[in-house]
Short mmCIF file of C-alpha atoms in Angstrom, two decimals:
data_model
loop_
_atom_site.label_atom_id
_atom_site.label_comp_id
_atom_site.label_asym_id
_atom_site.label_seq_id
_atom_site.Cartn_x
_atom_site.Cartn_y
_atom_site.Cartn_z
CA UNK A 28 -3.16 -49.33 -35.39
CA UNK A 29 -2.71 -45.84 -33.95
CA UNK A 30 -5.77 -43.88 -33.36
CA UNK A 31 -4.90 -40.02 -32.84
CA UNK A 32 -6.51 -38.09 -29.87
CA UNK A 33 -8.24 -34.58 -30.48
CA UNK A 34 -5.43 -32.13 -30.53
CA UNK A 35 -7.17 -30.43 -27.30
CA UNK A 36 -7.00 -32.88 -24.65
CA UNK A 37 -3.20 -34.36 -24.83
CA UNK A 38 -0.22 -32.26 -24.45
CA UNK A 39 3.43 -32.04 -25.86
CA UNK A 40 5.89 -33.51 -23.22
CA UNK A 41 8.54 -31.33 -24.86
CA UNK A 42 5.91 -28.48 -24.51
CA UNK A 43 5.80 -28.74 -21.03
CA UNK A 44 9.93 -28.86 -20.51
CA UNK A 45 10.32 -25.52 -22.29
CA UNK A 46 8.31 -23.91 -19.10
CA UNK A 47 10.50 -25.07 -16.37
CA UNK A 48 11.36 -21.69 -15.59
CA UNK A 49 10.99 -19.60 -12.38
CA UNK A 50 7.56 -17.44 -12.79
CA UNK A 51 8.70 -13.62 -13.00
CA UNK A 52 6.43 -11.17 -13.21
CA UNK A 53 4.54 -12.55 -16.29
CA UNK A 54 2.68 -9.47 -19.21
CA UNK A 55 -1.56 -10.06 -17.89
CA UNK A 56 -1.54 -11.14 -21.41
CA UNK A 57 0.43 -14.16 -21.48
CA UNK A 58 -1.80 -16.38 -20.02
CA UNK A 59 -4.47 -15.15 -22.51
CA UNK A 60 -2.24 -16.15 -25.57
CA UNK A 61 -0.24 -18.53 -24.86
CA UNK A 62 -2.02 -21.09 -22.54
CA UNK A 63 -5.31 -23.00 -23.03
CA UNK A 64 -7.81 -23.61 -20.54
CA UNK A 65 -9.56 -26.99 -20.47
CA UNK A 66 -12.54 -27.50 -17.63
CA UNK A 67 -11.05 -24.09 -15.80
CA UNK A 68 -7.91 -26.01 -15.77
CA UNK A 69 -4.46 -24.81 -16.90
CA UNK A 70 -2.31 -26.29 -19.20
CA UNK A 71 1.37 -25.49 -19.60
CA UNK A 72 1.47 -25.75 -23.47
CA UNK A 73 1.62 -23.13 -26.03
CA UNK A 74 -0.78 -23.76 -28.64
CA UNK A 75 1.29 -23.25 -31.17
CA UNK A 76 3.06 -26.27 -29.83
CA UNK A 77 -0.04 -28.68 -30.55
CA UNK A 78 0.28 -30.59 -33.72
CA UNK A 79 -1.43 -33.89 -34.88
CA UNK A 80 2.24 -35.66 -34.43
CA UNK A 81 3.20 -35.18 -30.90
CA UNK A 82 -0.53 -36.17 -30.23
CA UNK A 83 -0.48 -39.83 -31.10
CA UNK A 84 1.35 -41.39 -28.21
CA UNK A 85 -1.53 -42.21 -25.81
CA UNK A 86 -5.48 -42.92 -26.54
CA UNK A 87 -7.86 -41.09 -24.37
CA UNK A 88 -11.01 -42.34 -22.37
CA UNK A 89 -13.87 -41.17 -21.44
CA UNK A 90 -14.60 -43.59 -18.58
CA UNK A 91 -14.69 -42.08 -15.24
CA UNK A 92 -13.70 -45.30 -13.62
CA UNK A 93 -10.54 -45.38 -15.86
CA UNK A 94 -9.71 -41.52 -15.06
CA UNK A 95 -10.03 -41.79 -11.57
CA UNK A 96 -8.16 -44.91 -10.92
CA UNK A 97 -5.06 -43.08 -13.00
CA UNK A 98 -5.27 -40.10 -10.88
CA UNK A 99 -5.23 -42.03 -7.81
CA UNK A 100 -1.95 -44.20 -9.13
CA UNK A 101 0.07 -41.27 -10.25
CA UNK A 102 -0.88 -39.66 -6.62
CA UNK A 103 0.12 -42.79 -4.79
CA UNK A 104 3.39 -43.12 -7.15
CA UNK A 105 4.34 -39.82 -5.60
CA UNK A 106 4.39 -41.84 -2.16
CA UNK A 107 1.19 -39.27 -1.01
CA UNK A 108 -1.50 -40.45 1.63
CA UNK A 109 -4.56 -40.75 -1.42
CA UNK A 110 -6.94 -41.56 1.41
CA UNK A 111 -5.34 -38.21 3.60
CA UNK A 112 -5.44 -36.54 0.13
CA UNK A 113 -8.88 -37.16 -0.94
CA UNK A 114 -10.24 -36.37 2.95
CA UNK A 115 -8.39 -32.88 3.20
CA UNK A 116 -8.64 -32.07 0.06
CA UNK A 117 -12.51 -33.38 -1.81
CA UNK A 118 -12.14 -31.16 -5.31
CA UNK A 119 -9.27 -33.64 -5.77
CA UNK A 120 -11.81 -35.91 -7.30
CA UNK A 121 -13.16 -34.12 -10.11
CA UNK A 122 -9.73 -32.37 -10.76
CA UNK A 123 -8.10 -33.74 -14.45
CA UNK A 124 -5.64 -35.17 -13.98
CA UNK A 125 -3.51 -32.65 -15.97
CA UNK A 126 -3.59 -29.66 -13.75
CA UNK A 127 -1.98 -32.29 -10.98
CA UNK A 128 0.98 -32.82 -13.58
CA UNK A 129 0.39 -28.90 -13.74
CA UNK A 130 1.48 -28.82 -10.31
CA UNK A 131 4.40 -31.14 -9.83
CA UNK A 132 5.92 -29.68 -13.82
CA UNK A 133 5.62 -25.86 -11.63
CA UNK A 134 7.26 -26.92 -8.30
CA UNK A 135 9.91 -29.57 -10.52
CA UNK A 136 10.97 -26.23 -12.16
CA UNK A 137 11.85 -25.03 -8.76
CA UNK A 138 14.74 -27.33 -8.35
CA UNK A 139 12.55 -29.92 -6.69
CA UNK A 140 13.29 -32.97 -6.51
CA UNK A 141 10.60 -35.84 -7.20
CA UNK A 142 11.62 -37.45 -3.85
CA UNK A 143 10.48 -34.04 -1.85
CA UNK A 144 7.69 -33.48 -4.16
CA UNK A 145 5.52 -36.38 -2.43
CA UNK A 146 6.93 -35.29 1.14
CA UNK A 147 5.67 -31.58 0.39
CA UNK A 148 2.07 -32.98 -1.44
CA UNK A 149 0.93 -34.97 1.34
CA UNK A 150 1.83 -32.67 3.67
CA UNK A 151 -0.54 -30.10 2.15
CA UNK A 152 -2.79 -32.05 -0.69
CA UNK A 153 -4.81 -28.89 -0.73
CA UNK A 154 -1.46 -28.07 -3.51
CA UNK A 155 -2.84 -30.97 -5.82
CA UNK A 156 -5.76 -28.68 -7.43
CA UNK A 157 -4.25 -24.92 -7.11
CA UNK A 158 -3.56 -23.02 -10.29
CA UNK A 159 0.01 -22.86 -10.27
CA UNK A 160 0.01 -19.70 -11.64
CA UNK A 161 -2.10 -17.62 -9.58
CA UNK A 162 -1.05 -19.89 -6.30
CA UNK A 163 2.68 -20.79 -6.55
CA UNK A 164 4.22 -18.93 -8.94
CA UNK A 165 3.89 -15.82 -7.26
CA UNK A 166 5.34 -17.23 -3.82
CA UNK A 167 8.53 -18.08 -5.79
CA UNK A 168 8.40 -14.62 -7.20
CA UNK A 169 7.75 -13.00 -4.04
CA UNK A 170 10.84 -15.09 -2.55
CA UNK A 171 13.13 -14.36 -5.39
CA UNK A 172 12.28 -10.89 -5.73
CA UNK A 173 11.61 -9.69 -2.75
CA UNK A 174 13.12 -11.86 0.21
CA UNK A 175 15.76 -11.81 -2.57
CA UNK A 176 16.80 -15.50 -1.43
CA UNK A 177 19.11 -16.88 -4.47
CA UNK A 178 17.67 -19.04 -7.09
CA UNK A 179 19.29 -22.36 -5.87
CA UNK A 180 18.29 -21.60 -2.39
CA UNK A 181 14.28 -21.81 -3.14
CA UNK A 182 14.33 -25.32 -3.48
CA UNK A 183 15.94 -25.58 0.16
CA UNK A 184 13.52 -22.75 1.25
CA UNK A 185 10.47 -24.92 0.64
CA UNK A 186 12.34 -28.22 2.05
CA UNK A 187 12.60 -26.70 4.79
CA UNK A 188 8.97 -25.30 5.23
CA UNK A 189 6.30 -26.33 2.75
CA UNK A 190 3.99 -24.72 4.64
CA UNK A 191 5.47 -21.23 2.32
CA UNK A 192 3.76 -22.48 -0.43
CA UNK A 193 -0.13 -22.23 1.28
CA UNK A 194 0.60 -18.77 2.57
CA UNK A 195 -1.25 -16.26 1.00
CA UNK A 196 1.51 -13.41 -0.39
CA UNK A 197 -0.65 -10.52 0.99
CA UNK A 198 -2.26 -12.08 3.74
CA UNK A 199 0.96 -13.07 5.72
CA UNK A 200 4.41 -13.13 4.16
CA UNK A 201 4.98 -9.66 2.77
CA UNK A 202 3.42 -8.49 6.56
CA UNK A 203 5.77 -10.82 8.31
CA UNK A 204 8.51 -9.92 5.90
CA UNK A 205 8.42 -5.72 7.12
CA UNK A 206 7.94 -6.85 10.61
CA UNK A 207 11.40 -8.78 10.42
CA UNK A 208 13.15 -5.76 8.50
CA UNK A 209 12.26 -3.47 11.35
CA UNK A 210 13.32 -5.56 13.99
CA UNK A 211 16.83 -5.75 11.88
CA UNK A 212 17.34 -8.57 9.74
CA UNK A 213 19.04 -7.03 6.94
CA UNK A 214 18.60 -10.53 5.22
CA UNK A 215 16.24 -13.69 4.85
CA UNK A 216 18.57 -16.36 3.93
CA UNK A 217 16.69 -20.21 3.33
CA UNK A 218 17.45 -20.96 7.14
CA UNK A 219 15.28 -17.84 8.29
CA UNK A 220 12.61 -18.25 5.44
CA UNK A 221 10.86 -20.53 7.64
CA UNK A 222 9.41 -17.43 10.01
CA UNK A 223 7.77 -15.63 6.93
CA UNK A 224 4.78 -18.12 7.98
CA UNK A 225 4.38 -16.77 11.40
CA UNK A 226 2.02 -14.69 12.03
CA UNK A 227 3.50 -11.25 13.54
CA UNK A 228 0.24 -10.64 15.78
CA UNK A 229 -0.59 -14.18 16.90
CA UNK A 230 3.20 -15.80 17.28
CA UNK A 231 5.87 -13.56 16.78
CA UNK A 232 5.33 -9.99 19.11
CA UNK A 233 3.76 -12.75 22.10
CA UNK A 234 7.37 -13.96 21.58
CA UNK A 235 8.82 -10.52 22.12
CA UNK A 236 6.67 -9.86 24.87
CA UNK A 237 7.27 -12.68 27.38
CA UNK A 238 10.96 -12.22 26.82
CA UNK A 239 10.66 -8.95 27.82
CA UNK A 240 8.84 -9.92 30.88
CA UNK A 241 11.57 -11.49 32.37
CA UNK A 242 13.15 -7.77 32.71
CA UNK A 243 14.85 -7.79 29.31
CA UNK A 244 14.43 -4.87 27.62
CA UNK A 245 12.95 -4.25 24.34
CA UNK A 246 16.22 -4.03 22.88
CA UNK A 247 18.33 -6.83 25.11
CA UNK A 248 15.37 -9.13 23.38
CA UNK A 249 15.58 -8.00 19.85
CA UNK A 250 19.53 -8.60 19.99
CA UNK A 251 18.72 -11.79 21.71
CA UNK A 252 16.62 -12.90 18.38
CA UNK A 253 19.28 -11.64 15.84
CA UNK A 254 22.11 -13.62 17.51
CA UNK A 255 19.33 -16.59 17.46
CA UNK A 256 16.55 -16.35 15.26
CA UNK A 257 15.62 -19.74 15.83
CA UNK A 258 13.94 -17.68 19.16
CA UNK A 259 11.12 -16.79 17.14
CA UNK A 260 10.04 -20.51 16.43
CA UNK A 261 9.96 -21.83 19.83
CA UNK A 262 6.23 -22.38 22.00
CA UNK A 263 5.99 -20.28 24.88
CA UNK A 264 4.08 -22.74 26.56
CA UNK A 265 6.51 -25.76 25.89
CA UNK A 266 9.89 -23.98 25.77
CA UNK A 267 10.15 -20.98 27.13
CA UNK A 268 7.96 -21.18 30.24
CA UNK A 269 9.68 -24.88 31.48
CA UNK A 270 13.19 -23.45 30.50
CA UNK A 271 13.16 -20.29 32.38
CA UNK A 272 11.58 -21.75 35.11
CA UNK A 273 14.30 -24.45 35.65
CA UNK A 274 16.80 -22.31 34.98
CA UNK A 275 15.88 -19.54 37.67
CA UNK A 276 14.44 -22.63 40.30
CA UNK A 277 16.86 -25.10 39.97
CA UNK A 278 20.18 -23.71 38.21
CA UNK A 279 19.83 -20.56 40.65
CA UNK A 280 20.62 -18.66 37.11
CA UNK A 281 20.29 -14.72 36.53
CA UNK A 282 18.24 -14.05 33.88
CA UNK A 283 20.61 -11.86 32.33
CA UNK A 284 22.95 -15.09 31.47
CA UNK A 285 20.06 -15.71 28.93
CA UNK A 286 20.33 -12.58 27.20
CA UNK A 287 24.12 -12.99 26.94
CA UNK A 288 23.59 -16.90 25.93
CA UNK A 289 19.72 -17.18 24.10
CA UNK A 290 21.10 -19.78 22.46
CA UNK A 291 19.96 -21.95 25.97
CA UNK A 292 16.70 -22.18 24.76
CA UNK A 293 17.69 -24.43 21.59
CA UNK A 294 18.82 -27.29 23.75
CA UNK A 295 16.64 -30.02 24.97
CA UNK A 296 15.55 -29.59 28.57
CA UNK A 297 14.94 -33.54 29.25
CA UNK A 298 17.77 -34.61 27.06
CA UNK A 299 21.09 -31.79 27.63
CA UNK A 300 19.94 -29.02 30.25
CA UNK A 301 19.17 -30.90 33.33
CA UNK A 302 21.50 -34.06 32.83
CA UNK A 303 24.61 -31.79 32.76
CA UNK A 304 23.43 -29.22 35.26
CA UNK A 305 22.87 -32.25 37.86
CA UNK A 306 26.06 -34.17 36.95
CA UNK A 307 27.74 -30.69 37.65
CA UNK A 308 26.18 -30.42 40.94
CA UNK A 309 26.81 -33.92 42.24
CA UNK A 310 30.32 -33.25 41.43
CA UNK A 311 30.36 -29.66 43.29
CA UNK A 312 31.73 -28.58 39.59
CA UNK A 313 30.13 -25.13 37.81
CA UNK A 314 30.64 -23.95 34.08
CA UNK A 315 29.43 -20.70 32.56
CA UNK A 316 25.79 -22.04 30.37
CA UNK A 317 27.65 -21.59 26.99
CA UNK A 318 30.31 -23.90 27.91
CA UNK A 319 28.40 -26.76 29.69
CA UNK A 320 25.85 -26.69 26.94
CA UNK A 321 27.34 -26.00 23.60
CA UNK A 322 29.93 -29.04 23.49
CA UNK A 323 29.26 -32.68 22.66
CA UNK A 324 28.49 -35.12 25.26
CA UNK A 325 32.12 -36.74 24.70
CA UNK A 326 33.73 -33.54 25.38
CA UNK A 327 31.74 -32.85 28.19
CA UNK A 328 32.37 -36.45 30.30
CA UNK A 329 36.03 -36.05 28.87
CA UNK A 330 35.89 -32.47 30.95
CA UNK A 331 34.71 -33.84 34.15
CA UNK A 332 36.55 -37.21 34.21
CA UNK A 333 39.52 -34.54 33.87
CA UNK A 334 38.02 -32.33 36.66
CA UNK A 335 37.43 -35.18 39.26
CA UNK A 336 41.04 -36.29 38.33
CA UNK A 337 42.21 -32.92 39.20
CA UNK A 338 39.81 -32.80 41.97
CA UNK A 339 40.98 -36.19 43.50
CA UNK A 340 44.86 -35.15 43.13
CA UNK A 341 44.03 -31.98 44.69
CA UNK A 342 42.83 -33.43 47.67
CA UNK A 343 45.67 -36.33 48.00
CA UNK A 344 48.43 -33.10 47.35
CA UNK A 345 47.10 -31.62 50.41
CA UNK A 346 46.79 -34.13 52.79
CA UNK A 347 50.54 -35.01 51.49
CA UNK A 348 51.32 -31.72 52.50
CA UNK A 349 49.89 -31.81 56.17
CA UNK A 350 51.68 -34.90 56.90
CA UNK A 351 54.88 -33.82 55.97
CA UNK A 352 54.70 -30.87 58.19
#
């Protein structure tokens, strides 16, 4: 026996496929007549799409029980934290769950894949109960249409930092976005998007400024963080400070090899910048930053084994030479 559900509670999976579509700049009336709203939630189906045929695959309950235990399956299929989820993020237990299938259908349109979907929910469950269209959509539009970062490339974009889809538009990326423009980045590619979370007052001019007070000027620095953007993303506290400070101390280094090589502050102190500096010095060998830091370790132990062979022969040629006059 099939019993048929009220046509305003299930929706049209075939509905929902014909939205997949990036969000651009939508008429304020196309919500109004196109989409219905069910307990403030949205639902991606045109109502002209509802019919009593597409509505008799599935039987729905009123138990609470019963509703909550799916929501908490589908959220755990996605491989999310439900326990995380529900702490962080409470007004994920009254939420249908619809407008969760609202969410994943909006950021699955996106190029998403279902695999990152769960990796990008549990970092930030506070995602599970937004309204897609007044909290996501217009990220993607503002990073299509404005960043101007290619289609394909928003999916990477919020790989790579799924913290872009809790930042308010307004609030922080359009600011961050003119503050990047003036410094000179003629272009936000999916690699950069990443510092349109920063926030220009509180992370990105403190940057700036302690670079500067090393005696750079305000220019040397800016051309430091367009050669190496990745600059902008690094703690002061935890990179900078113990960098510079090992490299003046201990490497004897000017500080105007930084500005010529900024890329020195990408490499791992503990794990690439002090081994190779001390092997160097036990060996009474010196290389220019670029060169002892930006080749693999089996290049660089090739390189001295070569060097000590050199040095060794060196030393035997000359002594050769004294005894034979």
């Amino acid at each position: 026996m099939i019993i048929e559900a009220p046509p305003q509670i299930l929706i049209s999976h075939s509905s929902l496929n014909s939205f997949r579509k990036p969000f651009q700049n939508p008429n304020p009336n196309f919500r109004k007549h196109f989409f219905l709203s069910l307990n403030g939630s949205s639902l991606l189906t045109p109502l002209t799409q509802f019919s009593r045929q597409a509505n008799t695959f599935a039987l729905p309950t009123s138990d609470p029980g019963l509703l909550f235990r799916e929501k908490i399956l589908y959220i755990e299929n996605l491989k999310i934290n439900a326990r995380k989820a529900l702490q962080q993020n409470p007004n994920l237990r009254s939420t249908p769950l619809s407008s969760l299938k609202s969410v994943e259908d909006c950021l699955c349109s996106m190029g998403i894949e279902r695999s990152a979907l769960g990796r990008i929910l549990d970092m930030h469950p506070q995602l599970l109960t937004c309204d897609p269209h007044y909290d996501i959509y217009p990220i993607f539009d503002f990073l299509l249409n404005e960043v101007e970062i290619p289609f394909p490339d928003i999916r990477r974009s919020v790989i790579r930092c799924p913290r872009l889809l809790v930042c308010s538009v307004n609030g922080q990326l359009r600011p961050t976005l003119c503050f990047l423009r003036n410094l000179g980045f003629v272009s936000i590619n999916f690699q950069k998007a990443l510092l349109l979370v920063s926030s220009v007052e509180g992370t990105l001019l403190p940057k700036i400024k302690y670079l500067q007070s090393l005696g750079l000027s305000y220019e040397e620095v800016v051309n430091m963080v367009l050669r190496s953007p990745g600059l902008l993303t690094f703690s002061i506290r935890n990179n900078f400070m113990p960098k510079v400070e090992y490299f003046v101390k201990e490497m004897r280094g000017d500080i105007f090899q930084l500005k010529r090589f900024p890329q020195y502050f990408s490499f791992s102190l503990e794990g690439r910048i002090k081994p190779r500096h001390r092997l160097l010095v036990e060996h009474g060998f010196s290389l220019p930053l670029s060169e002892m830091l930006k080749v693999s370790d089996g290049e660089f132990n090739s390189w001295l084994i070569e060097m000590q062979l050199r040095s060794v022969n060196g030393r035997w040629s000359r002594k050769i030479l004294k005894i034979s006059n």
